[in-house]
PDB file of C-alpha atoms and ligand atoms in Angstrom:
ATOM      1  CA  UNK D 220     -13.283  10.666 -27.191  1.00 54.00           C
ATOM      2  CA  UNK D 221     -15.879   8.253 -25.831  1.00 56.00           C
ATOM      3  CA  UNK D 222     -12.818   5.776 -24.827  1.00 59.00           C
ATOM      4  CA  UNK D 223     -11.620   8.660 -22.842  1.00 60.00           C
ATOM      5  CA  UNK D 224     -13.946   9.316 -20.864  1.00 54.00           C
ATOM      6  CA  UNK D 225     -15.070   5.726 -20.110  1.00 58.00           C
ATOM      7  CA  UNK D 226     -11.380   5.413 -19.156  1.00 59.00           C
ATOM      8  CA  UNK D 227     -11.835   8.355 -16.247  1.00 55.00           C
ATOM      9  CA  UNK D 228     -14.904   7.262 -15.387  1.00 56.00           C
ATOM     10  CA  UNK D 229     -13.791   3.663 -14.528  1.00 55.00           C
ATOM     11  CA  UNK D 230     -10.448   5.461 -13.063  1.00 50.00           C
ATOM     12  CA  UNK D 231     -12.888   7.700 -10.788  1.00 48.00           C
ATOM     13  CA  UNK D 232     -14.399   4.109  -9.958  1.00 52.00           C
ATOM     14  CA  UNK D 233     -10.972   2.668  -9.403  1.00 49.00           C
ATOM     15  CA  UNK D 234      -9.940   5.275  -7.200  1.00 47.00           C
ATOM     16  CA  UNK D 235     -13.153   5.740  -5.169  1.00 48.00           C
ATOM     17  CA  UNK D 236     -13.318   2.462  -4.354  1.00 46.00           C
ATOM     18  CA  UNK D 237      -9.207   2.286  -3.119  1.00 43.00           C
ATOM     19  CA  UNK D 238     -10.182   4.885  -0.870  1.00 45.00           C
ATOM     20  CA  UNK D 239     -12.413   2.787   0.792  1.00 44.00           C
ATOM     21  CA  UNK D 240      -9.977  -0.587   0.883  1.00 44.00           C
ATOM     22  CA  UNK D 241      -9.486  -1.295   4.030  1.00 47.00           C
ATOM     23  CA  UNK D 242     -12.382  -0.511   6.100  1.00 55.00           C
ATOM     24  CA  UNK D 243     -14.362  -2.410   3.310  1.00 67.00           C
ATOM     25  CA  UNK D 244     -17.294  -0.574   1.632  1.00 86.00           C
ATOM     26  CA  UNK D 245     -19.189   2.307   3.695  1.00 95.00           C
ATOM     27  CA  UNK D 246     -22.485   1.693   4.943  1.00 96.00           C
ATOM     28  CA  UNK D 247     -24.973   4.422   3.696  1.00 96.00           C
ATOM     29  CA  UNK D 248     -26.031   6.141   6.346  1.00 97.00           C
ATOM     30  CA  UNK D 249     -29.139   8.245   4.974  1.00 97.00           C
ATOM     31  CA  UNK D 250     -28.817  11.210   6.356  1.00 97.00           C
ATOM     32  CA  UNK D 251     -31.677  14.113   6.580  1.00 96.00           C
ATOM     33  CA  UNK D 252     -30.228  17.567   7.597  1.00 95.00           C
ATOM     34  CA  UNK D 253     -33.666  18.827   7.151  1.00 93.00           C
ATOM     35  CA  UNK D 254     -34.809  16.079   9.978  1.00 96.00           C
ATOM     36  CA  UNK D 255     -35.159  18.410  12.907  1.00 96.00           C
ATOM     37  CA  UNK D 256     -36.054  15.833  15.358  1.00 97.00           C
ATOM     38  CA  UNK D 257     -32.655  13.514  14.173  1.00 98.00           C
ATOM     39  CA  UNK D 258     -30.340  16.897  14.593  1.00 98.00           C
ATOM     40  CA  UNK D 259     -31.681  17.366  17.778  1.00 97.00           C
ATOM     41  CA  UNK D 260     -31.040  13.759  18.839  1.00 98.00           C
ATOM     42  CA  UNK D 261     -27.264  13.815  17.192  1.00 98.00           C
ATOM     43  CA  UNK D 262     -26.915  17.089  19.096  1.00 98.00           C
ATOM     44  CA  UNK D 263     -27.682  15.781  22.398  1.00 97.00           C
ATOM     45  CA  UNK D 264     -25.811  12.665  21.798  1.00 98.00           C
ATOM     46  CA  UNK D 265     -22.864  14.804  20.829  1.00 98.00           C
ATOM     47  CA  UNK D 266     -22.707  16.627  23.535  1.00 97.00           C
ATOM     48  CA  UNK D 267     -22.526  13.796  25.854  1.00 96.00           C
ATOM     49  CA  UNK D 268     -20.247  11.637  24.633  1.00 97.00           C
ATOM     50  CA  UNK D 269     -17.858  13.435  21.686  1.00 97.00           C
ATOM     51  CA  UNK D 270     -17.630  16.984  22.665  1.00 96.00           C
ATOM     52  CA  UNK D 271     -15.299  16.131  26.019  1.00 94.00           C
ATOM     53  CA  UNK D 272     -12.545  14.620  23.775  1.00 95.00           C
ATOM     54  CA  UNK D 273     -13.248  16.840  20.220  1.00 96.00           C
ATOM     55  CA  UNK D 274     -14.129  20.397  20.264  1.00 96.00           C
ATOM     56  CA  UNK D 275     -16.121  22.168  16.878  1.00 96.00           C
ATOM     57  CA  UNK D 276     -14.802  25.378  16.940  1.00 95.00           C
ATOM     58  CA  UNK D 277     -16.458  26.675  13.307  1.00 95.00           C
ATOM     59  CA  UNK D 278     -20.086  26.039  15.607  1.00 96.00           C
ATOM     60  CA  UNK D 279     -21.113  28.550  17.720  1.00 97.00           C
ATOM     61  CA  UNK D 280     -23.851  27.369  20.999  1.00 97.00           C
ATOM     62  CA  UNK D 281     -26.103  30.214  19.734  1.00 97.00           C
ATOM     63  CA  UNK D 282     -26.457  29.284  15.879  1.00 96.00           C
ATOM     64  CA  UNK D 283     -26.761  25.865  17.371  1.00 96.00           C
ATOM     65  CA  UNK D 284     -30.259  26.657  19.138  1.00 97.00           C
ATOM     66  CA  UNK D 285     -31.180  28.843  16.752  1.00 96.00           C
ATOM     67  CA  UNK D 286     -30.554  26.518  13.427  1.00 96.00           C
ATOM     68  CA  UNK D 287     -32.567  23.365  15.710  1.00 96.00           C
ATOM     69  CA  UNK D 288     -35.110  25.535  17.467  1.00 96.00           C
ATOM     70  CA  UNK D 289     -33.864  25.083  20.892  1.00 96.00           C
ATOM     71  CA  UNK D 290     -34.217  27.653  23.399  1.00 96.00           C
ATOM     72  CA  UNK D 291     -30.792  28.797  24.462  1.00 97.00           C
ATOM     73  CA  UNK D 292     -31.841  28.282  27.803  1.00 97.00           C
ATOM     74  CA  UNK D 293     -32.456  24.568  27.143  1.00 95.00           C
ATOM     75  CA  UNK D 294     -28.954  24.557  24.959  1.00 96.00           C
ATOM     76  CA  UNK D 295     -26.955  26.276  28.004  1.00 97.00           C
ATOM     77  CA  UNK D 296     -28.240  23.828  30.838  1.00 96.00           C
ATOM     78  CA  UNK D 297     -28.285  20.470  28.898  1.00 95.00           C
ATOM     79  CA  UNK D 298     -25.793  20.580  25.990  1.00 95.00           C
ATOM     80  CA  UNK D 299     -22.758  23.122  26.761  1.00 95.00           C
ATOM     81  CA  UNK D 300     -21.286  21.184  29.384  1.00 93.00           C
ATOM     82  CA  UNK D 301     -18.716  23.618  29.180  1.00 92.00           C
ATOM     83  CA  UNK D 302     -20.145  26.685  30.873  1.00 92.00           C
ATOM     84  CA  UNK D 303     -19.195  29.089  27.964  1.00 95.00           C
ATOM     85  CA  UNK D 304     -21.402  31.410  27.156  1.00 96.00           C
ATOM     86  CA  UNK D 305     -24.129  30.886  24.145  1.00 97.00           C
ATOM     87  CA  UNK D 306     -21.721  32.741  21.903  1.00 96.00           C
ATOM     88  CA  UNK D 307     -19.034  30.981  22.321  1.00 96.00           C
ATOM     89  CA  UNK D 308     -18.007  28.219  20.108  1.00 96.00           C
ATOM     90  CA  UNK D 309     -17.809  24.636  20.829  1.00 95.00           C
ATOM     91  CA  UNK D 310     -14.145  24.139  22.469  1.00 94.00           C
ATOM     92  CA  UNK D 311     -13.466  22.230  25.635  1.00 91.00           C
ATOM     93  CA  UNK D 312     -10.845  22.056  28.479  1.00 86.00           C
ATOM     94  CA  UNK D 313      -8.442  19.301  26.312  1.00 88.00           C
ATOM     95  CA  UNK D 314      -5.071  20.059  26.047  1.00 88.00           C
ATOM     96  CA  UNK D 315      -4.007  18.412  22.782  1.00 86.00           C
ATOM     97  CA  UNK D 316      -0.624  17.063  24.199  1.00 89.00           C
ATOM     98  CA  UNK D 317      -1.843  15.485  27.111  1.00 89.00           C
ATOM     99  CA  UNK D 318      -4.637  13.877  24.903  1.00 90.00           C
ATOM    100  CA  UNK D 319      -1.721  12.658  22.489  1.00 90.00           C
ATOM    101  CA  UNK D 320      -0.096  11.073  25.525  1.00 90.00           C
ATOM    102  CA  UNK D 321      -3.395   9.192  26.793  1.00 90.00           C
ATOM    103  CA  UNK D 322      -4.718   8.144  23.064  1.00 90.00           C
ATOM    104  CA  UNK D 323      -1.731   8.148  21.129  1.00 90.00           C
ATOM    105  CA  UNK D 324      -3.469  10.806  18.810  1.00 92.00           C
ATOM    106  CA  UNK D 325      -4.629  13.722  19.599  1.00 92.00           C
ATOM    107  CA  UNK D 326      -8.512  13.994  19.193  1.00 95.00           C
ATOM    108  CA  UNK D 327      -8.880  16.231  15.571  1.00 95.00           C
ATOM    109  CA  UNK D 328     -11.754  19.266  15.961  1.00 96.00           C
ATOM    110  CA  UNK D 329     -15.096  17.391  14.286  1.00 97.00           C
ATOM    111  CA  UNK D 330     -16.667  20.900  12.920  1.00 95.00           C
ATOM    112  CA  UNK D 331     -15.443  20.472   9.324  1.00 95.00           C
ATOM    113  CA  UNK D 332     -14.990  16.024   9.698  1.00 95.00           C
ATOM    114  CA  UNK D 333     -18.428  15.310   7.799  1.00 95.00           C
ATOM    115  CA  UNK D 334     -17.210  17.310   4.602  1.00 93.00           C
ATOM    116  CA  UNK D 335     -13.834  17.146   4.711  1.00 92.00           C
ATOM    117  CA  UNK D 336     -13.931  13.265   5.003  1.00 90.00           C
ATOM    118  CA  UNK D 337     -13.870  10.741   2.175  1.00 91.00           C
ATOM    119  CA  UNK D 338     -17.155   9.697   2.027  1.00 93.00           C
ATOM    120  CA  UNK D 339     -18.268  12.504   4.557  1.00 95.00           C
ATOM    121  CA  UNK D 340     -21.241  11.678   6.942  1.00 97.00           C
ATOM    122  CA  UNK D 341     -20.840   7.809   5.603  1.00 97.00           C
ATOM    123  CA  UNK D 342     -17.722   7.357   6.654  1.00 97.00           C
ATOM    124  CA  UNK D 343     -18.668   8.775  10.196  1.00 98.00           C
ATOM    125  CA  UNK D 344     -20.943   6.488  10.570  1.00 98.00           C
ATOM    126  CA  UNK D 345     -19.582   3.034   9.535  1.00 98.00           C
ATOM    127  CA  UNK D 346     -16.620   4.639  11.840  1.00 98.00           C
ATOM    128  CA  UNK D 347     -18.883   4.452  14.888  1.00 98.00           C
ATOM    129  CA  UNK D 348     -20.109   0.975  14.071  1.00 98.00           C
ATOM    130  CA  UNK D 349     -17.046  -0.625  13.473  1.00 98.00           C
ATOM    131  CA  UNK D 350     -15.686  -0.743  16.731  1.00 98.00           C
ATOM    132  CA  UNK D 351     -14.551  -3.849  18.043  1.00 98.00           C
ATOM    133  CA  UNK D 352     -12.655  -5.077  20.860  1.00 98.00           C
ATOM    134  CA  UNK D 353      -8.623  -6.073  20.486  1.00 97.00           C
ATOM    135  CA  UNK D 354      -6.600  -6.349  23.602  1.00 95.00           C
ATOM    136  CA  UNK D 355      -3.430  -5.935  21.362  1.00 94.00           C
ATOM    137  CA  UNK D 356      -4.666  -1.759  21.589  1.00 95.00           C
ATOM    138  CA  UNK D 357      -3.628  -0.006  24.431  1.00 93.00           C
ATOM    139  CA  UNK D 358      -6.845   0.720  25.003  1.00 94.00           C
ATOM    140  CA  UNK D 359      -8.314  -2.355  24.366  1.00 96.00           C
ATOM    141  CA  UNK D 360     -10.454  -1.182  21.370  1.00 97.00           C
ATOM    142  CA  UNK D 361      -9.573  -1.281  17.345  1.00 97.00           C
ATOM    143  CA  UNK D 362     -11.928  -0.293  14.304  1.00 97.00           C
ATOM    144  CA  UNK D 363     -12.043  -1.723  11.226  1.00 96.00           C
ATOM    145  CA  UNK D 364     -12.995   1.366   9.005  1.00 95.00           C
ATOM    146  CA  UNK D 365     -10.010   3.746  10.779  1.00 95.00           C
ATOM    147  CA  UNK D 366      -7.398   0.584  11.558  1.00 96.00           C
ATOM    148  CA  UNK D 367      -5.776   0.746  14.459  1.00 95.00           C
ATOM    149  CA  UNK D 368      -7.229   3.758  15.248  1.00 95.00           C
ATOM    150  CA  UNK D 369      -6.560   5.922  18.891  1.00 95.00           C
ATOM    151  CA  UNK D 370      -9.829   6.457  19.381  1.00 96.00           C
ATOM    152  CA  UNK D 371     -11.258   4.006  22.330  1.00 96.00           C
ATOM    153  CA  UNK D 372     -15.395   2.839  21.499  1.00 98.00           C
ATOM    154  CA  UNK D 373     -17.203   5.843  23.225  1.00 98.00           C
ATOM    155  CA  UNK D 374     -20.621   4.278  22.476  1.00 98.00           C
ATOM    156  CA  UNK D 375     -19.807   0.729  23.662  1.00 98.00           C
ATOM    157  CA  UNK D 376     -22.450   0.879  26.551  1.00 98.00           C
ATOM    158  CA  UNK D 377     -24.916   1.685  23.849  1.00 98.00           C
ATOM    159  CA  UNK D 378     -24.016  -0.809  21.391  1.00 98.00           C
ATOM    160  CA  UNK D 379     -22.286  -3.463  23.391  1.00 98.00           C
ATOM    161  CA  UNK D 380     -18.878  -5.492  21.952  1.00 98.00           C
ATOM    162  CA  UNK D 381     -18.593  -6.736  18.613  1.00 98.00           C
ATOM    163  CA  UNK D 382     -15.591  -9.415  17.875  1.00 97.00           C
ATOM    164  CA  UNK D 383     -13.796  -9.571  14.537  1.00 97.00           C
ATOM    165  CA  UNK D 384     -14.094 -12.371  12.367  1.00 97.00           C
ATOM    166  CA  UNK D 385     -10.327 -12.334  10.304  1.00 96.00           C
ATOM    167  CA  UNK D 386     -10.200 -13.415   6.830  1.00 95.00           C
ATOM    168  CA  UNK D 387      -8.813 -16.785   6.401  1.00 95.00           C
ATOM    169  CA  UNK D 388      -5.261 -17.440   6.934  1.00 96.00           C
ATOM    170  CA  UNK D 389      -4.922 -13.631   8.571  1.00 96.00           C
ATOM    171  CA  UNK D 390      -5.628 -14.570  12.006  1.00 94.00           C
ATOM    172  CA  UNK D 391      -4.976 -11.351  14.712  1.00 93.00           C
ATOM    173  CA  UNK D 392      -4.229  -9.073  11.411  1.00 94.00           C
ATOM    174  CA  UNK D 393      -6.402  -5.532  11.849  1.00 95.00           C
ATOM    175  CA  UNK D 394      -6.182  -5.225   8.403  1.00 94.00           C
ATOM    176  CA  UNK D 395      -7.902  -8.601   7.263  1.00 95.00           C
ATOM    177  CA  UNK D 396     -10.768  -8.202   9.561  1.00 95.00           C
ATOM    178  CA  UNK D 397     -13.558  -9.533   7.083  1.00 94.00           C
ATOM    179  CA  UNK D 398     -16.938  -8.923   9.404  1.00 95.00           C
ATOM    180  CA  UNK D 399     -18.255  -8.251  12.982  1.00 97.00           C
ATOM    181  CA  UNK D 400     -20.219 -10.265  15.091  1.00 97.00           C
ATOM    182  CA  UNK D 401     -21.700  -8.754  18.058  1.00 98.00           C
ATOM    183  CA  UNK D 402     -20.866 -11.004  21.502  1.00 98.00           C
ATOM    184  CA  UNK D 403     -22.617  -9.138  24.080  1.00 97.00           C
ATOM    185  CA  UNK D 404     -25.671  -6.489  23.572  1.00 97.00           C
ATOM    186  CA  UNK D 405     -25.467  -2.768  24.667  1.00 98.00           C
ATOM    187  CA  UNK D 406     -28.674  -0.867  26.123  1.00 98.00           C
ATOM    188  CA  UNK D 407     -29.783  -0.428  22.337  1.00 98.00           C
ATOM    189  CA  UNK D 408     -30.962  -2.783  19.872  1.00 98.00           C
ATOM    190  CA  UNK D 409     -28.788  -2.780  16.799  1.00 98.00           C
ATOM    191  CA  UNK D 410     -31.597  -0.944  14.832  1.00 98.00           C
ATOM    192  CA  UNK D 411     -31.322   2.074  17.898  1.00 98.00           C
ATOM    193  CA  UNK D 412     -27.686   1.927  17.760  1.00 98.00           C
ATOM    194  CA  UNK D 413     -28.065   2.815  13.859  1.00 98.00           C
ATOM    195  CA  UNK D 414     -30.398   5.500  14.396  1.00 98.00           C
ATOM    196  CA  UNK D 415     -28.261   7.235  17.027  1.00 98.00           C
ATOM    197  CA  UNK D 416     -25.103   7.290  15.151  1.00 98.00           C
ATOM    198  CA  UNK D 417     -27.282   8.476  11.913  1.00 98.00           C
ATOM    199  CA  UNK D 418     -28.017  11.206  13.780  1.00 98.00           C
ATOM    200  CA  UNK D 419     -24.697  11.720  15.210  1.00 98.00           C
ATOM    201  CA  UNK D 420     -23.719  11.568  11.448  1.00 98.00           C
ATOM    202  CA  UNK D 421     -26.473  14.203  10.504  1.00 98.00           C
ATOM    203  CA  UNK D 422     -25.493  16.131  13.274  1.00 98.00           C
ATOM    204  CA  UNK D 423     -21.691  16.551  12.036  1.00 98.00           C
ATOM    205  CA  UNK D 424     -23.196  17.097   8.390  1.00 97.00           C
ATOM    206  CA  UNK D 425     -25.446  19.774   9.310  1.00 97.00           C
ATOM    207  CA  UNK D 426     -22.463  21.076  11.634  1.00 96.00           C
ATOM    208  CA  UNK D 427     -20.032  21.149   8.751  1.00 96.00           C
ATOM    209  CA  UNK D 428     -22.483  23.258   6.655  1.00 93.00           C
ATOM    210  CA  UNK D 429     -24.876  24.663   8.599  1.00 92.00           C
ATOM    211  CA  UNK D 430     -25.942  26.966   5.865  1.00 89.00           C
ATOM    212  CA  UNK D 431     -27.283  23.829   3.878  1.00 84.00           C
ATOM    213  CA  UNK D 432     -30.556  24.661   5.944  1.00 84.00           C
ATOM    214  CA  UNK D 433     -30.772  28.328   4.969  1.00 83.00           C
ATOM    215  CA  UNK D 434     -29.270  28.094   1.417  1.00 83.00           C
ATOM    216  CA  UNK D 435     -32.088  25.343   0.531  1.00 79.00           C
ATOM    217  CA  UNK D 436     -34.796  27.368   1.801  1.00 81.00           C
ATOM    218  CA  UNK D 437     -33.995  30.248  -0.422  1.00 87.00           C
ATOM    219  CA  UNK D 438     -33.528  28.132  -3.544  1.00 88.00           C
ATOM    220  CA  UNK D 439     -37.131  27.692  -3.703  1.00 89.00           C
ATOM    221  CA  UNK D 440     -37.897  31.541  -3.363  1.00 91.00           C
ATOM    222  CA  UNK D 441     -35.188  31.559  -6.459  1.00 93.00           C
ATOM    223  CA  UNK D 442     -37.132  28.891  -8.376  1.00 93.00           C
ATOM    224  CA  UNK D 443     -40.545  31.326  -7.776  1.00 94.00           C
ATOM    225  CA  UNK D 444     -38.715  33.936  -8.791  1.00 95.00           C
ATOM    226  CA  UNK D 445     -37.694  32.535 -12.494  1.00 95.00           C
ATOM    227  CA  UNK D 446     -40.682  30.590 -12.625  1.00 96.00           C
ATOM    228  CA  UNK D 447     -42.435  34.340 -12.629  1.00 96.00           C
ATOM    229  CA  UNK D 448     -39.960  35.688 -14.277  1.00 96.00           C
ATOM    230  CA  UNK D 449     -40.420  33.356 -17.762  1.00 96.00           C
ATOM    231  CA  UNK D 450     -44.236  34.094 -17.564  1.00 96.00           C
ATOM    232  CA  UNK D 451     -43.662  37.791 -17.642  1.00 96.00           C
ATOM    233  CA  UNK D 452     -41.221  37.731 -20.944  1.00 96.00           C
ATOM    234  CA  UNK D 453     -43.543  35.292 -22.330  1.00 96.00           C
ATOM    235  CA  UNK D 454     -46.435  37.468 -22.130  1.00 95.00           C
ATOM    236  CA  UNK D 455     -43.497  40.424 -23.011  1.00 94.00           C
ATOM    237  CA  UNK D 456     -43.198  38.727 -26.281  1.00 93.00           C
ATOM    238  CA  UNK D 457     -46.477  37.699 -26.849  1.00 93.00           C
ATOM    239  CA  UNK D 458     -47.418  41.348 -26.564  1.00 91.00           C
ATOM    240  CA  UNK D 459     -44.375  42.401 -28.985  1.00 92.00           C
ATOM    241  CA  UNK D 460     -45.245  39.633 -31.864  1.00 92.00           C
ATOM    242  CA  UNK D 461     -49.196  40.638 -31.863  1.00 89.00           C
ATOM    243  CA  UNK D 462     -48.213  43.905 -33.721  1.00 82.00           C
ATOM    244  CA  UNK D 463     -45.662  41.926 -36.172  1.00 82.00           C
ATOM    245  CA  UNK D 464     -48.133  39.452 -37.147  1.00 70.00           C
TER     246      UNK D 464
HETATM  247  C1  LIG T 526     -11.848   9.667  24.777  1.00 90.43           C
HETATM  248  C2  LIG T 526     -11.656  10.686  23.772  1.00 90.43           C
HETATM  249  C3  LIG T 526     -12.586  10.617  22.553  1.00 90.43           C
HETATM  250  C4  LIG T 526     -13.961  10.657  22.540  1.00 90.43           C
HETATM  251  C5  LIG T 526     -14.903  10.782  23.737  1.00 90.43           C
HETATM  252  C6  LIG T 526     -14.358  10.627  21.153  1.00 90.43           C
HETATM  253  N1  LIG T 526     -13.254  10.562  20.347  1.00 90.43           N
HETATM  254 FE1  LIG T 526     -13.253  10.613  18.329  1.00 90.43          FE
HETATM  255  N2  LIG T 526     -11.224  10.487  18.301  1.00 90.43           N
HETATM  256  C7  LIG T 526     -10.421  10.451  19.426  1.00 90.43           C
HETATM  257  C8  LIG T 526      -9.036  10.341  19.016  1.00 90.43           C
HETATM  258  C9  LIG T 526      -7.836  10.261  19.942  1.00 90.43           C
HETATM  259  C10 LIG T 526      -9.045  10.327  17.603  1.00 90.43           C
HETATM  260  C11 LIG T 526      -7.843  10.198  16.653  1.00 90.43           C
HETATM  261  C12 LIG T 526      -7.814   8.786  16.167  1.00 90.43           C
HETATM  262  C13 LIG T 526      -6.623   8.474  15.303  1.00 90.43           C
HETATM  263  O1  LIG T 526      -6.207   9.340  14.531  1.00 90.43           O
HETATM  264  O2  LIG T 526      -6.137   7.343  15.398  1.00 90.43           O
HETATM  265  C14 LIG T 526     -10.436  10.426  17.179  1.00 90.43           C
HETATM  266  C15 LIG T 526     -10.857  10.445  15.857  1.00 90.43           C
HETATM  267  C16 LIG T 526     -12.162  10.627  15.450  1.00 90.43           C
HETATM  268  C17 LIG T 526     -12.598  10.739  14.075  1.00 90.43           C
HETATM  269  C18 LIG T 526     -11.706  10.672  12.850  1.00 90.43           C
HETATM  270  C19 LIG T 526     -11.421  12.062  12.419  1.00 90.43           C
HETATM  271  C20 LIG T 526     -10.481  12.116  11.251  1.00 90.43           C
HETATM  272  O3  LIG T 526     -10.498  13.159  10.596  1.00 90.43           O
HETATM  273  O4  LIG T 526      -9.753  11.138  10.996  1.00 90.43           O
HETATM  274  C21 LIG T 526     -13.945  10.904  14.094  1.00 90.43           C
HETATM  275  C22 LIG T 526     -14.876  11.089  12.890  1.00 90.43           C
HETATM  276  C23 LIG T 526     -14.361  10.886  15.461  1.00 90.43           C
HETATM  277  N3  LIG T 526     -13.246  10.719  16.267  1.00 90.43           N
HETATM  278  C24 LIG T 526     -15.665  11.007  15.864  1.00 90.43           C
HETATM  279  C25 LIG T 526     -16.061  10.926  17.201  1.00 90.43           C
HETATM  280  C26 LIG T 526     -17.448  10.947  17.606  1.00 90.43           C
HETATM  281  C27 LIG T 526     -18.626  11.103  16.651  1.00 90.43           C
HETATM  282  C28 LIG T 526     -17.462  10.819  18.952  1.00 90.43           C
HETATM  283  C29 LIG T 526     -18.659  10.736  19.842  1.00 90.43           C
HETATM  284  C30 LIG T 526     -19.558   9.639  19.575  1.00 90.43           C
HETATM  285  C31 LIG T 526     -16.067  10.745  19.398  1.00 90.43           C
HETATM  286  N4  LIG T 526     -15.257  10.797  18.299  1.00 90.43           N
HETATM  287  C32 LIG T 526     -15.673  10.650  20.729  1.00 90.43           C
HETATM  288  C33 LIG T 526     -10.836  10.515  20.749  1.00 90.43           C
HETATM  289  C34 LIG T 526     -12.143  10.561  21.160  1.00 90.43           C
END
C-alpha cells in the first residue's frame, strides 16, 4: 500500500515537473488577491497594455470597481478604454482573424488564463519575464516559458531587452535557451518590473475567481459560527450529564 502511493506521489512529481520542461522551472510569483493596492496596480497595468489585444469577457467593468473600491467614474475614464458601458464586460474591437494574420495566433480571452493554466498566476508571470529578443520571429520577439510564442514583448519599454544565453552545443535553438541576461534596461528596475507583472499576475488571479474575495470573507463568519456552535452543545451536554451523575 505504502509503495503505492509513494509510486503516485513521485509520478505526480514526475509529471508536474514535465509540464514545466521547457520553459525551465516557474518563478513563484507570490501573489496576494487580498492586496488591494497590487489589484489596483495589475488593473491599471492591464488595461493599458493587455486588454487592446485580449478581451476578459467572464469580468464585468462594474464588479471590477466594485470588488477594488474604485469609483466607476474613475474605472470608466481611466481603465475601459473601450467606451462600453460599466456593465459591460471586458471585450474589445479585435477581430480574431485579422489578429491571427498579424501574430500568427490569435490572442486567447485572459478571464479564466490564471486558473485554467498549469501553474496558474506562476506561469503568467515567468511568461511576462521571459521575453527575449530573436530576429528569427516575425516579430522579432521569442519567450522561453511559451517557445516560440506569437505574442510580441508588450512590456519591453518597461523592462528593456533580455538576450538568451543557449545551452552548450544548441546555439540559435529556442528550446535550449538555458538563462537571460538583460542587454539594455527598460524605465523599471528589475525589482519594479517584478512587482508590476506580480500584480498583473494577481490581477488575472483575482479576475479568474473573483469570488475568492467574498468566499474568504464569509469563511470566517462560518468559523464564528461553529466556534459558537460547539460551546452551546458543550454546555447542552454539560447540562444533560449533571442530572445522570
Ligand atoms: C499585440 C497583441 C497582444 C498584447 C498587447 C498582449 N498579448 Fe498576450 N498574447 C497575444 C497572442 C497573439 C497570444 C497567443 C500566443 C501563442 O499562442 O503563441 C498571446 C498569449 C498570451 C498568454 C498565453 C495564454 C494561453 O492560454 O496560452 C498570456 C497569459 C498572455 N498572452 C498574457 C498577456 C498579458 C498579461 C498581456 C499584457 C501585459 C498581454 N498578453 C498583451 C497577443 C498579445
Amino acid at each position: 500500500m505504502l509503495e503505492r502511493c509513494l509510486a503516485l506521489i513521485a509520478l505526480c512529481i514526475a509529471s508536474s515537473v514535465a509540464a514545466a520542461a521547457g520553459g525551465g522551472p516557474l518563478e513563484p510569483a507570490h501573489v496576494n488577491v487580498h492586496d488591494r493596492a497590487s489589484l489596483q496596480r495589475g488593473a491599471r497595468l492591464f488595461m493599458n497594455y493587455c486588454a487592446g489585444c485580449h478581451e476578459a469577457r467572464f469580468m464585468r467593468y462594474q464588479r471590477l470597481a466594485r470588488d477594488l473600491g474604485l469609483d466607476e467614474e474613475l474605472v470608466q475614464r481611466h481603465l475601459n478604454f473601450s467606451g462600453a458601458p460599466i456593465g459591460a464586460t471586458m471585450l474589445n474591437a479585435m477581430n480574431p482573424e485579422q489578429a491571427s494574420e498579424w501574430f500568427g495566433a490569435a490572442p486567447p480571452d485572459l478571464s479564466l488564463t490564471a486558473r485554467a493554466k498549469y501553474g496558474g498566476p506562476d506561469w503568467i508571470y515567468t511568461f511576462l519575464k521571459s521575453f527575449y529578443a530573436d530576429e528569427s520571429r516575425p516579430l522579432g520577439w521569442n519567450n522561453r516559458v511559451l517557445v516560440n510564442a506569437s505574442m510580441p514583448h508588450v512590456l519591453w519599454e518597461l523592462q528593456g531587452i533580455q538576450r538568451p544565453i543557449y545551452a552548450a552545443g544548441h546555439q540559435g535553438e529556442a528550446s535550449h535557451v538555458e538563462r537571460l541576461e538583460l542587454v539594455q534596461p527598460g524605465k523599471l528596475s528589475p525589482e519594479e518590473y517584478d512587482r508590476a507583472i506580480r500584480d498583473i499576475a494577481a490581477f488575472m488571479a483575482y479576475m479568474a475567481e473573483p469570488a475568492v474575495l467574498q468566499r474568504e470573507a464569509l469563511g470566517v463568519w462560518v468559523l464564528l459560527y461553529l466556534a459558537l456552535f460547539t460551546l452551546l452543545a458543550w454546555l447542552l451536554k454539560r447540562e444533560y450529564w449533571r442530572d445522570v451523575h
